[in-house]
Short mmCIF file of N, CA and C in Angstrom, two decimals:
data_model
loop_
_atom_site.label_atom_id
_atom_site.label_comp_id
_atom_site.label_asym_id
_atom_site.label_seq_id
_atom_site.Cartn_x
_atom_site.Cartn_y
_atom_site.Cartn_z
N MET A 1 0.89 -1.20 -0.01
CA MET A 1 0.02 0.10 0.02
C MET A 1 0.86 1.27 0.05
N SER A 2 0.47 2.21 -0.66
CA SER A 2 1.25 3.42 -0.82
C SER A 2 1.13 4.38 0.42
N SER A 3 2.25 4.93 0.78
CA SER A 3 2.10 6.02 1.92
C SER A 3 1.62 7.28 1.44
N GLN A 4 1.16 7.39 0.08
CA GLN A 4 0.63 8.64 -0.52
C GLN A 4 -0.59 9.13 0.28
N GLY A 5 -0.59 10.38 0.49
CA GLY A 5 -1.73 10.91 1.02
C GLY A 5 -2.72 11.62 0.20
N VAL A 6 -3.96 11.82 0.53
CA VAL A 6 -4.93 12.39 -0.33
C VAL A 6 -4.50 13.71 -0.96
N GLY A 7 -4.57 13.94 -2.28
CA GLY A 7 -4.15 15.05 -2.78
C GLY A 7 -2.65 15.17 -3.14
N VAL A 8 -1.83 14.25 -2.90
CA VAL A 8 -0.37 14.17 -3.12
C VAL A 8 -0.22 13.46 -4.44
N PRO A 9 0.46 14.23 -5.44
CA PRO A 9 0.65 13.52 -6.72
C PRO A 9 1.49 12.39 -6.62
N LEU A 10 1.14 11.31 -7.50
CA LEU A 10 1.79 9.98 -7.39
C LEU A 10 3.21 10.34 -7.80
N GLN A 11 3.50 11.25 -8.55
CA GLN A 11 5.09 11.37 -8.95
C GLN A 11 5.82 11.53 -7.81
N GLN A 12 5.42 12.41 -6.79
CA GLN A 12 6.16 12.63 -5.66
C GLN A 12 6.40 11.45 -4.65
N ASP A 13 5.22 10.58 -4.63
CA ASP A 13 5.35 9.26 -4.04
C ASP A 13 6.37 8.42 -4.55
N VAL A 14 6.25 8.09 -5.93
CA VAL A 14 7.18 7.19 -6.51
C VAL A 14 8.61 7.71 -6.66
N SER A 15 8.86 9.04 -6.94
CA SER A 15 10.15 9.50 -6.93
C SER A 15 10.99 9.27 -5.70
N ARG A 16 10.34 9.05 -4.48
CA ARG A 16 11.03 8.96 -3.32
C ARG A 16 11.72 7.61 -3.19
N ILE A 17 11.18 6.64 -4.13
CA ILE A 17 11.89 5.32 -3.98
C ILE A 17 12.85 5.22 -5.15
N GLY A 18 13.17 6.17 -5.90
CA GLY A 18 14.11 6.23 -6.86
C GLY A 18 13.68 5.59 -8.22
N ARG A 19 12.47 5.45 -8.52
CA ARG A 19 12.04 5.00 -9.85
C ARG A 19 11.33 6.14 -10.48
N PRO A 20 11.39 6.23 -11.87
CA PRO A 20 10.80 7.24 -12.49
C PRO A 20 9.16 7.19 -12.39
N ALA A 21 8.54 8.29 -12.31
CA ALA A 21 6.96 8.24 -12.04
C ALA A 21 6.39 7.80 -13.36
N PRO A 22 5.40 6.90 -13.15
CA PRO A 22 4.70 6.37 -14.48
C PRO A 22 4.01 7.50 -15.12
N ASP A 23 3.67 7.30 -16.50
CA ASP A 23 2.78 8.27 -17.25
C ASP A 23 1.41 8.00 -16.78
N LEU A 24 0.81 8.97 -16.00
CA LEU A 24 -0.49 8.71 -15.52
C LEU A 24 -1.64 8.74 -16.59
N ALA A 25 -1.36 9.10 -17.87
CA ALA A 25 -2.26 9.09 -18.83
C ALA A 25 -2.50 7.54 -19.39
N ASP A 26 -1.44 6.71 -19.00
CA ASP A 26 -1.56 5.23 -19.29
C ASP A 26 -2.62 4.47 -18.31
N TYR A 27 -2.93 5.03 -17.23
CA TYR A 27 -3.74 4.46 -16.25
C TYR A 27 -5.18 5.03 -16.29
N PRO A 28 -6.34 4.36 -16.77
CA PRO A 28 -7.61 4.79 -16.79
C PRO A 28 -8.21 4.88 -15.33
N VAL A 29 -7.73 5.51 -14.42
CA VAL A 29 -8.22 5.61 -13.09
C VAL A 29 -9.69 5.96 -13.07
N ARG A 30 -10.07 6.97 -13.65
CA ARG A 30 -11.42 7.45 -13.60
C ARG A 30 -12.50 6.51 -14.12
N GLU A 31 -12.02 5.73 -15.23
CA GLU A 31 -12.89 4.82 -15.74
C GLU A 31 -13.05 3.54 -14.86
N TYR A 32 -11.97 3.16 -14.26
CA TYR A 32 -11.90 2.15 -13.32
C TYR A 32 -12.86 2.45 -12.03
N VAL A 33 -12.73 3.61 -11.39
CA VAL A 33 -13.50 4.06 -10.37
C VAL A 33 -14.92 4.08 -10.84
N THR A 34 -15.26 4.56 -11.98
CA THR A 34 -16.72 4.68 -12.50
C THR A 34 -17.26 3.20 -12.58
N SER A 35 -16.57 2.36 -13.06
CA SER A 35 -17.10 0.86 -13.14
C SER A 35 -17.16 0.19 -11.89
N MET A 36 -16.24 0.35 -11.01
CA MET A 36 -16.12 -0.20 -9.64
C MET A 36 -17.38 0.25 -8.81
N ALA A 37 -17.49 1.68 -8.90
CA ALA A 37 -18.61 2.27 -8.06
C ALA A 37 -19.90 1.80 -8.58
N ARG A 38 -20.14 1.67 -9.90
CA ARG A 38 -21.42 1.21 -10.37
C ARG A 38 -21.66 -0.17 -9.87
N GLU A 39 -20.61 -1.09 -9.95
CA GLU A 39 -20.90 -2.46 -9.55
C GLU A 39 -21.07 -2.53 -8.00
N LEU A 40 -20.33 -1.74 -7.21
CA LEU A 40 -20.63 -1.64 -5.74
C LEU A 40 -21.99 -1.24 -5.54
N ALA A 41 -22.47 -0.24 -6.14
CA ALA A 41 -23.78 0.19 -6.08
C ALA A 41 -24.79 -0.86 -6.19
N ARG A 42 -24.64 -1.64 -7.41
CA ARG A 42 -25.57 -2.73 -7.46
C ARG A 42 -25.54 -3.73 -6.32
N MET A 43 -24.36 -3.97 -5.80
CA MET A 43 -24.17 -4.89 -4.59
C MET A 43 -24.95 -4.42 -3.39
N ALA A 44 -24.62 -3.20 -3.18
CA ALA A 44 -25.37 -2.46 -2.00
C ALA A 44 -26.86 -2.50 -2.15
N ARG A 45 -27.43 -2.36 -3.31
CA ARG A 45 -28.72 -2.36 -3.58
C ARG A 45 -29.35 -3.68 -3.41
N TRP A 46 -28.52 -4.66 -3.87
CA TRP A 46 -28.93 -6.14 -3.72
C TRP A 46 -29.03 -6.59 -2.23
N ASP A 47 -28.13 -5.77 -1.45
CA ASP A 47 -28.05 -6.12 -0.07
C ASP A 47 -29.10 -5.28 0.76
N GLY A 48 -29.77 -4.55 0.03
CA GLY A 48 -30.89 -3.50 0.70
C GLY A 48 -30.39 -2.25 1.28
N ASP A 49 -29.20 -1.96 0.88
CA ASP A 49 -28.68 -0.58 1.44
C ASP A 49 -28.73 0.47 0.42
N GLU A 50 -29.92 0.97 0.25
CA GLU A 50 -30.24 2.08 -0.82
C GLU A 50 -29.45 3.36 -0.58
N ALA A 51 -29.26 3.63 0.73
CA ALA A 51 -28.33 4.93 0.99
C ALA A 51 -26.86 4.71 0.43
N LEU A 52 -26.25 3.62 0.66
CA LEU A 52 -24.98 3.29 0.24
C LEU A 52 -24.90 3.35 -1.31
N ALA A 53 -26.00 2.56 -1.75
CA ALA A 53 -26.07 2.54 -3.45
C ALA A 53 -26.15 3.92 -3.85
N GLY A 54 -26.93 4.80 -3.40
CA GLY A 54 -26.91 6.18 -3.79
C GLY A 54 -25.73 6.87 -3.69
N ALA A 55 -24.97 6.63 -2.73
CA ALA A 55 -23.61 7.38 -2.56
C ALA A 55 -22.64 6.80 -3.56
N LEU A 56 -22.69 5.38 -3.82
CA LEU A 56 -21.76 4.90 -4.87
C LEU A 56 -22.10 5.33 -6.19
N GLU A 57 -23.37 5.57 -6.46
CA GLU A 57 -23.81 6.02 -7.79
C GLU A 57 -23.38 7.47 -8.04
N ALA A 58 -23.44 8.21 -6.99
CA ALA A 58 -22.94 9.70 -7.04
C ALA A 58 -21.45 9.59 -7.39
N ALA A 59 -20.67 8.73 -6.71
CA ALA A 59 -19.18 8.69 -7.01
C ALA A 59 -18.90 8.18 -8.40
N SER A 60 -19.73 7.30 -8.93
CA SER A 60 -19.62 6.92 -10.19
C SER A 60 -19.85 8.06 -11.18
N THR A 61 -20.79 8.77 -10.88
CA THR A 61 -21.09 10.04 -11.85
C THR A 61 -20.09 10.95 -11.67
N MET A 62 -19.43 11.16 -10.56
CA MET A 62 -18.38 12.20 -10.29
C MET A 62 -17.10 11.66 -11.12
N ALA A 63 -16.89 10.43 -11.03
CA ALA A 63 -15.84 9.87 -11.74
C ALA A 63 -15.80 9.74 -13.20
N SER A 64 -16.96 9.75 -13.72
CA SER A 64 -17.32 9.73 -15.16
C SER A 64 -17.17 11.09 -15.74
N ALA A 65 -17.23 12.03 -14.94
CA ALA A 65 -17.03 13.53 -15.54
C ALA A 65 -15.57 13.97 -15.73
N PRO A 66 -15.23 14.71 -16.59
CA PRO A 66 -13.78 15.10 -16.91
C PRO A 66 -13.21 15.61 -15.56
N ALA A 67 -12.01 15.28 -15.43
CA ALA A 67 -11.24 15.89 -14.16
C ALA A 67 -11.13 17.34 -14.30
N LYS A 68 -11.11 18.09 -13.23
CA LYS A 68 -10.95 19.54 -13.19
C LYS A 68 -9.52 19.97 -12.82
#
């Protein structure tokens, strides 16, 4: 697990260990979060937790929007 804090760019975290930072354009993070949040929302709804499902759907919507 990374020691990276919220809002800390990955490049700073990786460079501390002496390796070049990856090109973040190669990692579809927002697409992954969108898909995972949708799936987790389905699971929460199946389990009867509508509040959690709604929060996960909101996260999916947020992740599917362009980064600011």
